[in-house]
Coordinates of C-alpha atoms in Angstrom, one line a residue:
M2 CA 98.7 -57.7 -2.7
S3 CA 98.9 -59.9 0.4
L4 CA 102.3 -61.1 1.8
M5 CA 101.2 -64.7 0.8
E6 CA 101.3 -63.5 -2.8
K7 CA 104.2 -61.2 -2.7
D8 CA 107.6 -61.9 -4.2
I9 CA 110.1 -61.0 -1.5
L10 CA 113.4 -60.1 -3.0
V11 CA 114.9 -57.2 -1.0
K12 CA 116.8 -57.6 2.2
K13 CA 117.8 -55.0 4.8
A14 CA 119.0 -55.2 8.4
T15 CA 116.6 -53.7 10.8
R16 CA 119.5 -51.9 12.5
D17 CA 119.6 -49.8 9.3
A18 CA 115.9 -49.0 9.8
F19 CA 116.8 -47.6 13.3
G20 CA 119.6 -45.6 11.9
D21 CA 117.4 -44.0 9.2
E22 CA 114.5 -43.4 11.5
I23 CA 116.4 -41.8 14.3
V24 CA 117.7 -39.2 11.9
R25 CA 114.2 -38.4 10.8
L26 CA 113.0 -38.2 14.4
G27 CA 115.9 -35.9 15.3
E28 CA 114.9 -33.5 12.5
K29 CA 111.3 -33.4 13.9
N30 CA 112.1 -33.2 17.6
K31 CA 115.2 -31.6 19.2
N32 CA 114.4 -33.5 22.4
I33 CA 115.5 -36.7 20.7
Y34 CA 119.0 -37.7 22.0
V35 CA 121.3 -40.7 21.2
V36 CA 123.6 -42.0 23.9
D37 CA 126.2 -44.2 22.1
I38 CA 128.3 -46.9 23.7
D39 CA 131.2 -46.3 21.3
I40 CA 129.9 -48.5 18.5
G41 CA 127.9 -46.0 16.6
K42 CA 129.1 -47.2 13.2
S43 CA 127.9 -50.7 13.9
C44 CA 124.6 -49.6 15.5
K45 CA 124.0 -47.1 12.7
T46 CA 123.9 -43.9 14.7
T47 CA 126.9 -42.2 13.0
A48 CA 124.6 -40.2 10.7
F49 CA 122.6 -38.9 13.7
A50 CA 125.9 -38.0 15.5
N51 CA 127.2 -36.1 12.5
K52 CA 123.9 -34.2 11.9
F53 CA 123.0 -33.5 15.5
P54 CA 126.2 -33.3 17.5
N55 CA 124.4 -31.4 20.3
Q56 CA 121.9 -34.2 20.7
H57 CA 124.5 -37.0 20.8
V58 CA 126.7 -38.3 23.6
N59 CA 129.3 -41.0 23.3
V60 CA 130.1 -42.4 26.8
G61 CA 132.7 -44.9 25.5
I62 CA 132.6 -48.5 26.4
A63 CA 130.6 -48.0 29.6
E64 CA 127.0 -49.3 29.2
Q65 CA 126.0 -48.7 32.8
N66 CA 127.1 -45.1 32.6
G67 CA 125.1 -44.7 29.4
A68 CA 122.0 -46.0 31.1
G69 CA 122.5 -43.6 34.0
L70 CA 123.1 -40.6 31.7
A71 CA 120.0 -41.5 29.7
A72 CA 118.0 -41.6 32.9
G73 CA 119.3 -38.1 33.8
L74 CA 118.4 -36.8 30.3
A75 CA 114.9 -38.2 30.7
T76 CA 114.3 -36.3 33.9
T77 CA 114.9 -33.0 32.0
G78 CA 112.3 -33.8 29.3
K79 CA 114.7 -35.3 26.7
I80 CA 113.9 -38.6 24.9
P81 CA 117.1 -40.5 25.0
F82 CA 117.8 -43.6 22.9
V83 CA 120.7 -45.7 24.4
S84 CA 122.3 -47.5 21.5
T85 CA 124.5 -50.6 21.9
Y86 CA 124.5 -54.4 21.2
A87 CA 121.6 -56.3 22.6
V88 CA 123.7 -58.6 24.8
F89 CA 125.1 -55.5 26.5
G90 CA 122.0 -53.3 26.4
S91 CA 120.0 -56.0 28.3
L92 CA 122.4 -58.0 30.5
R93 CA 125.2 -55.6 31.3
M94 CA 122.8 -52.7 31.8
A95 CA 120.1 -54.8 33.6
E96 CA 120.5 -53.3 37.1
Q97 CA 120.6 -49.7 35.8
I98 CA 117.5 -50.4 33.6
R99 CA 115.6 -51.8 36.6
Q100 CA 116.7 -49.3 39.3
E101 CA 117.3 -46.1 37.3
I102 CA 114.9 -46.3 34.4
C103 CA 112.0 -48.7 35.0
Y104 CA 111.5 -48.2 38.7
P105 CA 111.0 -44.4 38.3
N106 CA 109.3 -45.1 34.9
L107 CA 111.5 -42.7 32.9
N108 CA 111.1 -42.1 29.2
V109 CA 114.3 -43.9 28.1
K110 CA 114.5 -46.1 25.0
I111 CA 117.1 -48.9 24.8
A112 CA 117.8 -49.4 21.1
C113 CA 119.9 -52.5 20.5
S114 CA 121.4 -54.1 17.4
H115 CA 122.8 -57.6 17.1
G116 CA 119.6 -59.3 18.5
G117 CA 119.3 -63.1 18.7
L118 CA 121.6 -65.3 16.6
T119 CA 122.0 -62.6 13.9
P120 CA 125.6 -61.7 15.1
A121 CA 126.4 -65.3 14.0
S122 CA 130.1 -65.4 13.4
D123 CA 130.7 -62.9 16.2
G124 CA 130.2 -66.0 18.5
A125 CA 128.1 -66.8 21.6
S126 CA 129.4 -63.8 23.5
H127 CA 127.7 -61.4 21.2
Q128 CA 124.5 -63.4 20.5
A129 CA 121.7 -62.0 22.7
I130 CA 119.3 -64.9 23.2
E131 CA 118.0 -64.0 26.6
D132 CA 117.5 -60.3 26.3
M133 CA 113.8 -59.9 25.6
G134 CA 113.0 -62.5 28.3
V135 CA 115.1 -60.7 30.9
L136 CA 113.7 -57.3 30.2
R137 CA 110.1 -58.3 29.8
T138 CA 110.1 -59.4 33.5
I139 CA 110.9 -55.8 34.6
P140 CA 107.8 -53.7 35.4
N141 CA 107.0 -50.7 33.1
M142 CA 109.2 -52.0 30.3
T143 CA 107.8 -52.5 26.7
V144 CA 109.6 -55.0 24.5
I145 CA 109.6 -54.8 20.7
M146 CA 111.2 -56.5 17.7
G147 CA 110.1 -55.6 14.2
A148 CA 110.1 -58.2 11.5
D149 CA 111.6 -56.0 8.7
Y150 CA 112.9 -52.6 7.7
H151 CA 109.6 -50.8 7.3
S152 CA 107.9 -52.3 10.4
T153 CA 110.9 -51.4 12.5
R154 CA 110.9 -47.8 11.3
K155 CA 107.2 -47.5 12.3
L156 CA 107.8 -49.1 15.7
V157 CA 110.8 -46.9 16.5
E158 CA 108.7 -43.8 15.6
Q159 CA 105.9 -45.0 17.9
A160 CA 108.4 -45.8 20.7
A161 CA 109.6 -42.2 20.5
E162 CA 106.0 -40.9 20.8
M163 CA 104.9 -43.1 23.7
Y164 CA 106.0 -42.4 27.3
G165 CA 108.0 -44.9 29.3
P166 CA 110.9 -47.4 29.0
V167 CA 111.1 -49.3 25.7
Y168 CA 113.4 -52.0 24.6
L169 CA 113.9 -52.2 20.8
R170 CA 115.7 -55.1 19.3
F171 CA 117.3 -55.1 15.8
T172 CA 119.1 -57.5 13.6
R173 CA 122.7 -57.3 12.6
D174 CA 122.2 -59.3 9.4
T175 CA 119.9 -58.4 6.6
V176 CA 116.4 -59.9 6.6
P177 CA 113.7 -59.9 3.9
V178 CA 111.7 -56.7 3.5
L179 CA 108.1 -58.0 4.0
Y180 CA 105.9 -55.0 4.4
D181 CA 105.2 -52.0 2.2
E182 CA 106.4 -48.6 3.4
N183 CA 102.8 -47.4 4.1
E184 CA 101.9 -50.4 6.3
E185 CA 100.6 -49.4 9.7
F186 CA 101.8 -50.9 13.1
T187 CA 100.7 -50.3 16.6
I188 CA 102.8 -51.2 19.7
G189 CA 101.0 -53.9 21.7
K190 CA 98.7 -54.9 18.8
V191 CA 99.5 -57.9 16.7
K192 CA 99.9 -57.7 12.9
Q193 CA 97.7 -60.4 11.4
I194 CA 99.3 -61.5 8.1
K195 CA 96.7 -64.2 7.3
D196 CA 93.6 -65.8 8.9
G197 CA 93.1 -69.5 9.0
K198 CA 91.4 -72.4 10.7
D199 CA 93.7 -75.4 11.1
I200 CA 96.8 -74.0 12.9
A201 CA 98.0 -70.7 14.3
I202 CA 101.6 -69.6 13.9
I203 CA 102.8 -66.7 16.0
A204 CA 106.3 -65.4 15.1
N205 CA 108.3 -62.3 15.7
G206 CA 111.4 -60.5 14.4
D207 CA 113.6 -62.2 11.8
T208 CA 111.6 -65.4 12.1
V209 CA 108.4 -63.9 10.6
Y210 CA 109.7 -64.5 7.1
L211 CA 110.4 -68.2 8.0
A212 CA 106.9 -68.5 9.3
L213 CA 105.5 -66.9 6.2
E214 CA 107.3 -69.3 3.9
A215 CA 106.1 -72.2 6.0
A216 CA 102.6 -71.0 5.8
K217 CA 102.8 -70.9 2.0
R218 CA 103.9 -74.5 1.9
L219 CA 101.2 -75.6 4.4
E220 CA 98.5 -73.8 2.4
E221 CA 99.7 -75.6 -0.8
E222 CA 99.1 -78.9 1.1
G223 CA 95.6 -77.9 2.2
I224 CA 96.4 -76.8 5.7
S225 CA 94.8 -73.4 6.6
V226 CA 97.2 -71.2 8.6
K227 CA 96.5 -68.2 10.8
L228 CA 99.7 -66.2 10.8
L229 CA 100.5 -63.5 13.3
D230 CA 103.5 -61.1 13.6
M231 CA 103.8 -60.5 17.3
H232 CA 106.2 -57.6 17.1
T233 CA 105.5 -56.6 20.7
I234 CA 106.0 -59.3 23.3
K235 CA 105.3 -56.9 26.2
P236 CA 102.6 -55.9 26.4
L237 CA 101.5 -59.0 24.6
D238 CA 98.4 -58.8 22.6
R239 CA 96.4 -61.2 24.8
E240 CA 93.2 -60.9 22.8
A241 CA 95.0 -62.1 19.7
V242 CA 96.4 -65.1 21.5
V243 CA 93.0 -65.9 23.0
D244 CA 91.4 -65.7 19.5
C245 CA 93.9 -68.4 18.4
L246 CA 92.4 -70.7 21.0
N247 CA 89.4 -71.1 18.7
I248 CA 91.8 -73.1 16.6
G249 CA 93.4 -74.6 19.7
K250 CA 96.8 -75.4 18.1
I251 CA 99.6 -72.8 18.2
I252 CA 103.2 -72.7 17.1
T253 CA 105.5 -69.9 18.3
V254 CA 108.6 -69.1 16.4
E255 CA 111.4 -66.8 17.6
D256 CA 115.1 -66.1 17.4
H257 CA 115.4 -66.2 21.2
N258 CA 115.6 -68.7 24.0
I259 CA 112.3 -70.6 24.1
L260 CA 112.4 -69.9 27.9
N261 CA 110.9 -66.5 28.8
G262 CA 110.5 -65.1 25.3
L263 CA 107.6 -65.0 22.9
G264 CA 106.8 -68.7 23.4
S265 CA 106.7 -68.4 27.1
A266 CA 104.5 -65.3 26.9
V267 CA 102.0 -67.1 24.7
C268 CA 102.1 -70.2 26.9
E269 CA 101.2 -68.1 29.9
V270 CA 98.1 -66.9 28.3
V271 CA 97.1 -70.4 27.0
A272 CA 97.7 -71.9 30.5
E273 CA 95.6 -69.2 32.2
E274 CA 92.8 -69.8 29.6
G275 CA 93.0 -73.5 30.4
K276 CA 92.9 -74.8 26.8
G277 CA 95.0 -75.2 23.7
I278 CA 98.3 -76.7 22.7
V279 CA 101.5 -74.8 22.1
R280 CA 104.8 -75.9 20.4
R281 CA 107.7 -73.5 20.8
I282 CA 110.3 -73.2 18.1
G283 CA 113.4 -71.1 19.0
V284 CA 116.8 -71.3 20.6
Q285 CA 116.8 -74.6 22.6
D286 CA 118.1 -73.2 25.9
Q287 CA 121.7 -73.3 24.7
F288 CA 124.3 -70.8 23.7
G289 CA 125.1 -70.1 20.1
Q290 CA 128.4 -70.8 18.4
S291 CA 130.6 -69.0 15.9
A292 CA 129.0 -70.1 12.6
P293 CA 126.9 -68.7 9.8
Y294 CA 123.5 -67.4 10.8
E295 CA 121.5 -70.0 8.8
K296 CA 123.5 -72.8 10.3
L297 CA 122.8 -71.5 13.8
L298 CA 119.1 -71.3 13.0
K299 CA 119.2 -74.9 11.7
L300 CA 121.0 -76.1 14.8
N301 CA 118.0 -74.9 16.9
G302 CA 115.3 -76.1 14.5
I303 CA 114.4 -72.5 13.5
T304 CA 113.7 -73.5 9.9
I305 CA 110.9 -73.5 7.4
E306 CA 111.0 -77.3 7.3
N307 CA 110.7 -77.6 11.1
I308 CA 107.7 -75.2 11.2
V309 CA 106.0 -77.1 8.5
N310 CA 106.6 -80.5 10.1
T311 CA 105.5 -79.3 13.5
A312 CA 102.3 -77.9 12.1
K313 CA 101.5 -81.1 10.2
D314 CA 102.1 -83.1 13.4
L315 CA 99.7 -80.9 15.4
V316 CA 97.0 -80.9 12.7
Q317 CA 97.2 -84.6 12.0
N318 CA 97.1 -85.6 15.7
K319 CA 93.7 -84.4 16.5

């Protein structure tokens, strides 16, 4: 059964996927370490800490120290996952990530909960809306956000198996479980949910569900949609974006600033190819507020309705 036909009823936070998968990885490989920044309960690493105390370090509220410790562990052949909130794991640790992890190309994974607007009522200080954009500009860094529980588990597993720095972004809030447990994912390769000929929609993370629901409505109105889950924004699947230029009209959807995130990455490819139109739906270069998650999405136009209306406008204005 395709996602277009599936009834999506279950919701899980992707931070829970990380917590479950890191325990499984710890059972398989004693070189897997978790470096906690004193918020293990919130970032879902408590089970790992309890089961593998010798593979776990809590540095306290000291993100930069955690990054440095992880770099040191990586030089000894360990595979450390630094676990904190996305706003701290990207911005507060940025210098250490650049100088101590990415510059020497060390095998460190930055695994961050509370990505995008999903912290919601925690307020603007905890809503990471610049994180993927900041880190994708650093050489050697891979940047990933899975759309749901099962895709996130698969991508965390692959991140552990590949060599090099990886940034993994998770949701605080629950999001719909889209994929089956046995669905396969490859870092750097888009997951095509549906092919189409009138409009291409490229989404990632918690917005994939919104894009899927919008695609269903558009199909009911006779608009054929090509729908892509771009879980990896660096390295971006350039070939998949170029293929969308056969349609020529693209919408990107993300829970991130429209500057320097998925939308910007897609626009770079389109501009270099010299053809095509892109409309970016995401956080409108503004800070969040303390409000329910759905309200914050609506404030930024990250809604099913806006995706549908934007698609209709592009298709009708030939």
